[in-house]
CSV table of N, CA, C and O in Angstrom, one decimal:
chain,number,residue,atom,x,y,z
Z,1,GLN,N,156.4,130.3,151.4
Z,1,GLN,CA,157.0,131.5,150.6
Z,1,GLN,C,157.9,130.2,149.8
Z,1,GLN,O,157.7,130.1,148.6
Z,2,GLU,N,158.3,129.5,150.4
Z,2,GLU,CA,159.3,128.2,149.8
Z,2,GLU,C,158.3,127.2,149.0
Z,2,GLU,O,159.1,127.3,147.7
Z,3,ALA,N,156.7,127.0,149.0
Z,3,ALA,CA,156.0,126.5,148.0
Z,3,ALA,C,155.6,127.6,146.7
Z,3,ALA,O,155.4,126.6,145.4
Z,4,ALA,N,156.0,128.6,147.2
Z,4,ALA,CA,155.7,129.8,145.9
Z,4,ALA,C,156.8,129.4,145.1
Z,4,ALA,O,156.8,129.2,143.7
Z,5,LEU,N,158.3,129.5,145.5
Z,5,LEU,CA,159.4,129.4,144.9
Z,5,LEU,C,159.4,128.2,144.5
Z,5,LEU,O,159.8,128.3,143.0
Z,6,LYS,N,159.1,126.7,145.0
Z,6,LYS,CA,159.0,125.6,144.3
Z,6,LYS,C,157.7,125.6,143.1
Z,6,LYS,O,158.1,125.3,141.9
Z,7,ALA,N,157.0,126.3,143.0
Z,7,ALA,CA,156.0,126.7,141.9
Z,7,ALA,C,156.4,127.5,141.1
Z,7,ALA,O,156.3,126.8,139.8
Z,8,ALA,N,157.1,128.4,141.1
Z,8,ALA,CA,157.6,129.4,140.4
Z,8,ALA,C,158.8,128.2,139.4
Z,8,ALA,O,158.8,128.8,138.7
Z,9,GLU,N,159.6,127.7,139.6
Z,9,GLU,CA,160.8,126.8,139.5
Z,9,GLU,C,159.8,125.5,138.6
Z,9,GLU,O,160.5,126.0,137.3
Z,10,ASP,N,159.1,124.9,139.1
Z,10,ASP,CA,158.1,124.0,138.4
Z,10,ASP,C,157.9,124.4,137.3
Z,10,ASP,O,157.7,124.2,136.1
Z,11,ALA,N,157.2,126.0,137.0
Z,11,ALA,CA,156.7,126.8,136.1
Z,11,ALA,C,157.8,127.2,135.1
Z,11,ALA,O,157.4,126.9,133.7
Z,12,ALA,N,158.7,127.6,135.3
Z,12,ALA,CA,159.7,128.0,134.7
Z,12,ALA,C,160.5,126.7,133.8
Z,12,ALA,O,161.0,126.7,133.0
Z,13,GLU,N,160.3,125.3,134.8
Z,13,GLU,CA,160.8,124.3,133.9
Z,13,GLU,C,160.0,123.6,132.9
Z,13,GLU,O,160.4,123.3,131.9
Z,14,LYS,N,158.7,123.7,133.3
Z,14,LYS,CA,157.6,123.5,132.0
Z,14,LYS,C,158.1,124.5,130.8
Z,14,LYS,O,157.9,123.9,129.5
Z,15,GLU,N,157.6,125.8,131.0
Z,15,GLU,CA,157.8,126.6,130.2
Z,15,GLU,C,159.4,126.2,129.6
Z,15,GLU,O,159.2,126.1,128.1
Z,16,ARG,N,160.2,126.2,129.8
Z,16,ARG,CA,161.7,125.1,129.5
Z,16,ARG,C,161.7,124.3,128.4
Z,16,ARG,O,162.2,124.1,127.1
Z,17,THR,N,160.9,123.4,129.0
Z,17,THR,CA,160.6,121.9,128.2
Z,17,THR,C,159.9,122.5,127.3
Z,17,THR,O,160.1,121.5,126.0
Z,18,ALA,N,158.6,122.9,127.2
Z,18,ALA,CA,158.0,123.6,126.2
Z,18,ALA,C,158.7,124.1,125.2
Z,18,ALA,O,158.5,124.0,124.2
Z,19,THR,N,159.4,125.6,125.8
Z,19,THR,CA,160.1,125.9,124.3
Z,19,THR,C,161.3,124.8,123.6
Z,19,THR,O,161.5,125.2,122.1
Z,20,GLU,N,162.2,123.6,124.3
Z,20,GLU,CA,163.1,122.9,123.9
Z,20,GLU,C,162.0,121.9,123.2
Z,20,GLU,O,162.6,121.9,121.6
Z,21,ALA,N,161.1,122.1,123.4
Z,21,ALA,CA,159.6,121.2,122.6
Z,21,ALA,C,159.4,122.0,121.4
Z,21,ALA,O,159.7,121.0,120.0
Z,22,ALA,N,159.4,123.2,121.5
Z,22,ALA,CA,158.8,123.8,120.3
Z,22,ALA,C,159.8,124.3,119.4
Z,22,ALA,O,159.7,123.9,118.4
Z,23,GLU,N,161.3,124.2,119.8
Z,23,GLU,CA,162.4,124.0,118.8
Z,23,GLU,C,162.4,123.2,118.3
Z,23,GLU,O,162.8,123.1,117.2
Z,24,LYS,N,162.2,121.9,118.9
Z,24,LYS,CA,163.0,120.9,118.2
Z,24,LYS,C,161.8,120.3,117.2
Z,24,LYS,O,162.1,120.3,116.2
Z,25,GLU,N,160.5,121.1,117.5
Z,25,GLU,CA,159.5,120.5,116.4
Z,25,GLU,C,159.6,121.9,115.0
Z,25,GLU,O,159.6,121.2,113.8
Z,26,ARG,N,160.4,123.0,115.4
Z,26,ARG,CA,160.4,123.9,114.4
Z,26,ARG,C,161.9,123.2,113.6
Z,26,ARG,O,161.8,123.6,112.3
Z,27,ALA,N,162.7,122.8,114.0
Z,27,ALA,CA,163.7,122.3,113.6
Z,27,ALA,C,163.4,121.1,112.6
Z,27,ALA,O,164.0,120.9,111.2
Z,28,ALA,N,162.6,120.2,113.4
Z,28,ALA,CA,162.1,119.1,112.4
Z,28,ALA,C,161.1,119.6,111.0
Z,28,ALA,O,161.6,118.9,110.4
Z,29,LYS,N,160.4,120.6,111.1
Z,29,LYS,CA,159.7,120.9,110.0
Z,29,LYS,C,160.9,121.4,109.5
Z,29,LYS,O,160.6,121.2,108.0
Z,30,GLU,N,162.0,122.4,109.9
Z,30,GLU,CA,162.5,123.1,109.0
Z,30,GLU,C,163.3,121.7,108.1
Z,30,GLU,O,163.5,122.0,106.3
Z,31,SER,N,164.1,121.0,108.4
Z,31,SER,CA,164.3,119.9,107.8
Z,31,SER,C,163.8,119.0,107.1
Z,31,SER,O,164.5,118.7,106.0
Z,32,ALA,N,162.6,119.0,106.9
Z,32,ALA,CA,161.5,118.3,106.2
Z,32,ALA,C,161.2,118.8,105.0
Z,32,ALA,O,161.7,118.3,104.3
Z,33,GLU,N,161.2,120.1,105.2
Z,33,GLU,CA,161.1,121.2,103.9
Z,33,GLU,C,162.1,121.3,103.4
Z,33,GLU,O,162.3,121.2,102.1
Z,34,LYS,N,163.6,121.5,104.2
Z,34,LYS,CA,165.1,121.2,103.2
Z,34,LYS,C,164.7,119.7,102.2
Z,34,LYS,O,165.2,120.0,101.3
Z,35,ASP,N,164.4,118.8,103.4
Z,35,ASP,CA,164.4,117.5,102.5
Z,35,ASP,C,163.1,117.6,101.0
Z,35,ASP,O,163.7,116.9,100.3
Z,36,LYS,N,162.5,117.8,101.4
Z,36,LYS,CA,161.1,118.3,100.5
Z,36,LYS,C,161.6,119.0,99.4
Z,36,LYS,O,161.8,118.8,98.0
Z,37,VAL,N,162.7,120.0,99.5
Z,37,VAL,CA,163.3,121.2,98.5
Z,37,VAL,C,164.2,119.9,97.6
Z,37,VAL,O,164.4,120.2,96.5
Z,38,ALA,N,165.0,119.8,98.3
Z,38,ALA,CA,166.2,118.8,98.1
Z,38,ALA,C,165.7,117.4,96.9
Z,38,ALA,O,166.1,117.6,95.9
Z,39,MET,N,164.2,116.9,97.1
Z,39,MET,CA,163.8,115.8,96.7
Z,39,MET,C,163.4,116.3,95.1
Z,39,MET,O,164.0,115.7,94.1
Z,40,VAL,N,162.7,118.2,95.4
Z,40,VAL,CA,162.2,118.2,94.2
Z,40,VAL,C,163.3,118.5,93.1
Z,40,VAL,O,162.9,118.3,91.7
Z,41,ALA,N,164.6,118.9,93.8
Z,41,ALA,CA,165.3,119.9,93.0
Z,41,ALA,C,165.8,118.1,92.0
Z,41,ALA,O,166.3,118.5,91.1
Z,42,ALA,N,165.9,117.5,92.7
Z,42,ALA,CA,166.5,116.2,92.6
Z,42,ALA,C,165.6,115.7,91.2
Z,42,ALA,O,166.2,114.9,90.4
Z,43,GLU,N,164.2,115.7,91.6
Z,43,GLU,CA,163.3,115.3,90.7
Z,43,GLU,C,163.2,115.9,89.7
Z,43,GLU,O,163.4,115.9,88.2
Z,44,LYS,N,163.2,117.4,89.4
Z,44,LYS,CA,163.8,118.0,88.3
Z,44,LYS,C,165.1,117.8,87.4
Z,44,LYS,O,164.4,117.8,86.3
Z,45,GLU,N,166.5,117.6,88.1
Z,45,GLU,CA,167.3,117.6,87.9
Z,45,GLU,C,167.2,115.4,86.6
Z,45,GLU,O,167.6,115.9,85.2
Z,46,ARG,N,166.7,114.7,87.3
Z,46,ARG,CA,166.7,113.6,86.9
Z,46,ARG,C,165.6,113.3,85.5
Z,46,ARG,O,166.1,113.5,84.6
Z,47,SER,N,164.7,114.7,85.8
Z,47,SER,CA,163.6,114.7,84.7
Z,47,SER,C,164.1,115.6,83.3
Z,47,SER,O,163.9,115.4,82.1
Z,48,ALA,N,165.0,116.6,83.9
Z,48,ALA,CA,165.8,117.2,82.6
Z,48,ALA,C,167.2,116.4,82.0
Z,48,ALA,O,166.9,116.5,80.7
Z,49,LYS,N,167.8,115.7,82.8
Z,49,LYS,CA,168.4,114.6,82.1
Z,49,LYS,C,167.9,113.6,81.5
Z,49,LYS,O,168.6,113.7,79.9
Z,50,GLU,N,167.1,113.2,81.5
Z,50,GLU,CA,166.1,112.4,81.1
Z,50,GLU,C,165.0,112.9,79.5
Z,50,GLU,O,165.5,112.4,78.6
Z,51,SER,N,165.1,114.1,79.7
Z,51,SER,CA,164.7,114.8,78.5
Z,51,SER,C,165.6,115.3,77.8
Z,51,SER,O,165.7,115.1,76.4
Z,52,ALA,N,167.0,115.3,78.6
Z,52,ALA,CA,167.9,115.6,77.3
Z,52,ALA,C,168.0,114.3,76.6
Z,52,ALA,O,168.5,114.5,75.4
Z,53,GLU,N,168.5,113.5,77.5
Z,53,GLU,CA,168.7,112.2,76.6
Z,53,GLU,C,167.3,111.7,75.5
Z,53,GLU,O,168.2,111.1,74.3
Z,54,LYS,N,166.2,112.1,76.0
Z,54,LYS,CA,165.4,111.2,74.8
Z,54,LYS,C,165.6,112.4,73.5
Z,54,LYS,O,165.4,111.9,72.6
Z,55,GLU,N,166.0,113.3,73.7
Z,55,GLU,CA,166.4,114.5,72.8
Z,55,GLU,C,167.4,114.3,71.9
Z,55,GLU,O,167.7,114.1,70.5
Z,56,LYS,N,168.3,113.5,72.7
Z,56,LYS,CA,170.1,113.5,71.8
Z,56,LYS,C,169.2,112.2,71.1
Z,56,LYS,O,169.6,112.0,69.6
Z,57,ALA,N,168.4,111.2,71.7
Z,57,ALA,CA,168.1,110.0,70.7
Z,57,ALA,C,167.1,110.1,69.7
Z,57,ALA,O,167.5,109.9,68.5
Z,58,THR,N,166.3,111.2,69.9
Z,58,THR,CA,165.5,111.5,68.4
Z,58,THR,C,166.5,112.1,67.8
Z,58,THR,O,166.1,111.8,66.4
Z,59,LYS,N,167.0,113.2,68.0
Z,59,LYS,CA,168.0,113.6,66.9
Z,59,LYS,C,168.5,112.7,66.2
Z,59,LYS,O,169.4,112.4,65.0
Z,60,GLU,N,169.6,111.8,66.8
Z,60,GLU,CA,169.9,110.7,66.6
Z,60,GLU,C,169.7,109.7,65.6
Z,60,GLU,O,170.3,109.7,64.4
Z,61,ALA,N,168.4,109.2,66.1
Z,61,ALA,CA,167.6,109.2,64.7
Z,61,ALA,C,167.1,109.4,63.5
Z,61,ALA,O,167.3,109.0,62.7
Z,62,ALA,N,166.8,110.8,63.9
Z,62,ALA,CA,166.7,111.8,62.9
Z,62,ALA,C,168.0,112.0,61.8
Z,62,ALA,O,168.1,111.9,60.6
Z,63,ASP,N,169.1,112.0,62.5
Z,63,ASP,CA,170.6,112.0,61.6
Z,63,ASP,C,170.5,110.8,61.0
Z,63,ASP,O,171.3,110.9,59.4
Z,64,THR,N,170.0,109.5,61.8
Z,64,THR,CA,170.4,108.3,61.0
Z,64,THR,C,169.4,108.0,59.6
Z,64,THR,O,169.9,107.4,58.7
Z,65,GLU,N,168.3,108.6,59.6
Z,65,GLU,CA,167.2,108.4,59.0
Z,65,GLU,C,167.8,109.2,57.8
Z,65,GLU,O,167.5,108.8,56.4
Z,66,GLN,N,168.1,110.6,57.9
Z,66,GLN,CA,168.3,111.2,57.1
Z,66,GLN,C,169.4,110.9,56.2
Z,66,GLN,O,169.9,110.7,54.8
Z,67,SER,N,170.9,110.4,57.2
Z,67,SER,CA,171.8,109.4,56.4
Z,67,SER,C,171.4,108.3,55.6
Z,67,SER,O,171.7,108.1,54.4
Z,68,VAL,N,170.7,107.5,55.5
Z,68,VAL,CA,170.1,106.7,55.0
Z,68,VAL,C,169.2,107.3,53.6
Z,68,VAL,O,169.5,106.7,52.4
Z,69,LYS,N,168.5,108.5,53.9
Z,69,LYS,CA,167.8,108.7,52.4
Z,69,LYS,C,168.8,109.1,51.6
Z,69,LYS,O,168.5,108.6,50.1
Z,70,GLU,N,169.7,109.7,52.0
Z,70,GLU,CA,170.6,110.6,51.5
Z,70,GLU,C,171.8,109.5,50.7
Z,70,GLU,O,172.1,109.4,49.4
Z,71,ALA,N,172.0,108.4,51.1
Z,71,ALA,CA,172.4,106.7,50.6
Z,71,ALA,C,171.6,106.3,49.5
Z,71,ALA,O,172.2,106.2,48.5
Z,72,ALA,N,170.1,106.4,50.0
Z,72,ALA,CA,169.1,105.6,48.6
Z,72,ALA,C,169.2,106.7,47.5
Z,72,ALA,O,169.6,106.1,46.9
Z,73,GLU,N,169.1,108.0,47.8
Z,73,GLU,CA,169.1,108.9,46.9
Z,73,GLU,C,170.5,108.6,46.1
Z,73,GLU,O,170.8,108.3,44.7
Z,74,ARG,N,171.8,108.9,46.7
Z,74,ARG,CA,172.7,108.5,45.7
Z,74,ARG,C,172.8,107.2,45.2
Z,74,ARG,O,173.8,107.0,43.7
Z,75,GLU,N,172.6,106.2,45.8
Z,75,GLU,CA,172.5,104.9,44.5
Z,75,GLU,C,171.5,104.9,43.5
Z,75,GLU,O,171.9,104.4,42.8
Z,76,LYS,N,170.8,105.6,43.6
Z,76,LYS,CA,169.3,105.8,42.7
Z,76,LYS,C,170.5,106.4,41.6
Z,76,LYS,O,169.8,106.4,40.3
Z,77,VAL,N,170.6,107.7,41.8
Z,77,VAL,CA,171.9,108.3,40.8
Z,77,VAL,C,172.5,107.5,40.3
Z,77,VAL,O,172.9,107.6,39.3
Z,78,ALA,N,173.6,106.9,41.0
Z,78,ALA,CA,174.5,106.2,40.4
Z,78,ALA,C,173.7,105.3,39.6
Z,78,ALA,O,174.4,105.3,38.4
Z,79,LYS,N,172.4,104.3,39.7
Z,79,LYS,CA,171.9,103.6,39.0
Z,79,LYS,C,171.5,103.9,37.6
Z,79,LYS,O,171.4,103.6,36.8
Z,80,GLU,N,170.7,105.1,37.9
Z,80,GLU,CA,170.2,105.8,36.7
Z,80,GLU,C,172.0,106.7,35.9
Z,80,GLU,O,171.4,106.1,34.7
Z,81,ALA,N,172.7,107.3,36.4
Z,81,ALA,CA,173.9,107.2,35.4
Z,81,ALA,C,174.8,106.0,34.7
Z,81,ALA,O,175.1,105.8,33.7
Z,82,ALA,N,174.2,104.4,35.2
Z,82,ALA,CA,174.8,103.3,35.1
Z,82,ALA,C,173.9,103.1,33.6
Z,82,ALA,O,174.3,102.6,32.7
Z,83,ALA,N,172.9,103.4,33.7
Z,83,ALA,CA,171.8,102.6,32.5
Z,83,ALA,C,172.1,103.7,31.7
Z,83,ALA,O,172.0,103.4,30.3
Z,84,VAL,N,172.2,104.9,31.9
Z,84,VAL,CA,172.6,106.4,30.8
Z,84,VAL,C,173.8,105.4,29.9
Z,84,VAL,O,173.9,105.7,28.6
Z,85,ARG,N,174.8,105.3,30.5
Z,85,ARG,CA,176.1,104.8,30.1
Z,85,ARG,C,175.8,103.6,29.2
Z,85,ARG,O,176.5,103.4,28.3
Z,86,GLU,N,174.9,102.6,29.9
Z,86,GLU,CA,174.7,101.6,29.2
Z,86,GLU,C,174.0,101.8,28.1
Z,86,GLU,O,174.5,101.1,26.7
Z,87,LYS,N,173.0,102.4,27.7
Z,87,LYS,CA,172.4,102.8,26.6
Z,87,LYS,C,173.2,103.5,25.3
Z,87,LYS,O,173.1,103.1,24.5
Z,88,GLY,N,174.1,104.3,26.2
Z,88,GLY,CA,175.3,105.2,25.2
Z,88,GLY,C,176.2,103.9,24.5
Z,88,GLY,O,176.2,104.4,23.5
Z,89,ASP,N,176.7,102.8,25.2
Z,89,ASP,CA,177.3,102.1,24.8
Z,89,ASP,C,176.7,101.7,23.8
Z,89,ASP,O,177.2,100.9,22.7
Z,90,LYS,N,175.5,100.7,24.4
Z,90,LYS,CA,174.7,99.8,23.3
Z,90,LYS,C,174.3,101.0,22.0
Z,90,LYS,O,174.8,100.4,20.4
Z,91,ASP,N,174.1,102.4,21.9
Z,91,ASP,CA,174.0,102.8,20.7
Z,91,ASP,C,175.3,103.1,20.1
Z,91,ASP,O,174.9,103.4,18.8
Z,92,ALA,N,176.9,103.1,20.5
Z,92,ALA,CA,177.4,103.2,20.0
Z,92,ALA,C,177.9,102.2,19.1
Z,92,ALA,O,178.3,102.0,17.9
Z,93,ALA,N,177.5,101.1,19.9
Z,93,ALA,CA,177.8,100.3,19.4
Z,93,ALA,C,177.2,99.7,18.2
Z,93,ALA,O,177.9,98.8,17.1
Z,94,GLU,N,175.7,99.8,18.1
Z,94,GLU,CA,175.1,99.9,17.1
Z,94,GLU,C,175.3,101.1,15.8
Z,94,GLU,O,175.4,100.6,14.7
Z,95,LYS,N,176.1,101.9,16.1
Z,95,LYS,CA,176.1,102.8,15.1
Z,95,LYS,C,177.2,102.8,14.9
Z,95,LYS,O,177.7,102.3,13.3
Z,96,GLU,N,178.4,102.0,15.1
Z,96,GLU,CA,179.4,101.0,14.8
Z,96,GLU,C,179.2,100.5,13.8
Z,96,GLU,O,179.8,99.4,12.5
Z,97,ARG,N,178.4,99.4,14.1
Z,97,ARG,CA,177.9,98.1,13.5
Z,97,ARG,C,177.3,98.7,12.1
Z,97,ARG,O,177.5,98.0,11.0
Z,98,SER,N,176.1,99.4,12.4
Z,98,SER,CA,175.5,100.0,11.0
Z,98,SER,C,176.5,100.4,9.8
Z,98,SER,O,177.0,100.2,8.9
Z,99,ALA,N,177.6,101.2,10.9
Z,99,ALA,CA,179.0,101.7,9.9
Z,99,ALA,C,179.6,100.8,8.8
Z,99,ALA,O,180.0,100.7,7.7
Z,100,THR,N,180.0,99.4,9.9
Z,100,THR,CA,180.9,98.7,9.3
Z,100,THR,C,180.3,98.0,8.6
Z,100,THR,O,180.3,97.7,7.0
Z,101,GLU,N,178.8,98.0,8.7
Z,101,GLU,CA,177.9,97.1,7.2
Z,101,GLU,C,177.7,98.0,6.3
Z,101,GLU,O,177.7,97.3,5.1
Z,102,ALA,N,177.8,99.4,6.6
Z,102,ALA,CA,177.8,100.0,4.9
Z,102,ALA,C,178.6,100.0,4.6
Z,102,ALA,O,178.7,100.1,3.3
Z,103,ALA,N,180.0,99.9,5.0
Z,103,ALA,CA,181.1,100.1,4.9
Z,103,ALA,C,181.4,99.1,3.7
Z,103,ALA,O,181.9,98.9,2.8
Z,104,ALA,N,181.2,97.5,4.5
Z,104,ALA,CA,181.4,96.0,4.1
Z,104,ALA,C,180.3,96.1,2.4
Z,104,ALA,O,180.4,95.3,1.4
Z,105,LYS,N,179.1,97.0,2.5
Z,105,LYS,CA,178.1,96.9,1.9
Z,105,LYS,C,179.0,97.9,-0.1
Z,105,LYS,O,178.7,97.4,-0.7
Z,106,GLU,N,179.5,98.8,0.8
Z,106,GLU,CA,180.0,99.4,-0.2
Z,106,GLU,C,180.9,99.0,-0.7
Z,106,GLU,O,181.5,99.3,-2.5
Z,107,THR,N,181.8,98.4,-0.3
Z,107,THR,CA,183.0,97.9,-0.5
Z,107,THR,C,182.8,96.4,-1.6
Z,107,THR,O,183.5,96.8,-3.0
Z,108,ALA,N,181.6,96.0,-1.4
Z,108,ALA,CA,181.0,95.2,-2.3
Z,108,ALA,C,180.6,95.3,-3.3
Z,108,ALA,O,180.8,94.8,-4.3
Z,109,ALA,N,180.3,96.2,-3.2
Z,109,ALA,CA,179.0,96.9,-4.7
Z,109,ALA,C,180.8,97.5,-5.1
Z,109,ALA,O,180.4,97.5,-7.0
Z,110,ASN,N,181.5,98.0,-4.9
Z,110,ASN,CA,182.6,98.5,-5.6
Z,110,ASN,C,183.1,97.1,-6.5
Z,110,ASN,O,183.8,97.3,-7.8
Z,111,ASP,N,183.7,96.3,-5.7
Z,111,ASP,CA,184.2,95.1,-6.0
Z,111,ASP,C,183.3,94.5,-7.1
Z,111,ASP,O,183.7,94.2,-8.0
Z,112,ALA,N,182.1,94.8,-6.8
Z,112,ALA,CA,181.3,94.0,-8.5
Z,112,ALA,C,181.2,94.6,-9.2
Z,112,ALA,O,181.0,94.5,-11.1
Z,113,ALA,N,181.4,96.2,-9.1
Z,113,ALA,CA,181.4,97.2,-9.8
Z,113,ALA,C,182.3,97.1,-11.2
Z,113,ALA,O,182.5,97.1,-12.6
Z,114,GLU,N,183.6,96.5,-10.2
Z,114,GLU,CA,185.3,96.2,-11.1
Z,114,GLU,C,184.8,95.2,-11.7
Z,114,GLU,O,185.6,94.5,-12.8
């Protein structure tokens, strides 16, 4: 009977040891799964941040390009306006010179007629 009791205690000990080992294995698997989930989440976050940074850089580049285009357009318009002003000034000076010459000729003709 004592041998049977000893055998039952040994069997119970082996079962307890097996149960503990199974529990440790389950806990290790659960921990590994949590680590994996955390790593995936961290990777997604890193990827999202990287994507946002790229998008921001792309937008800044587009804004800069637009600003450069606008500045070039303003410069072009200013040059055209300056050219128009300069031509107007030349035309006005030419008309004034012609009028002065005509007045001088008229004065000379009047003086000669007298």
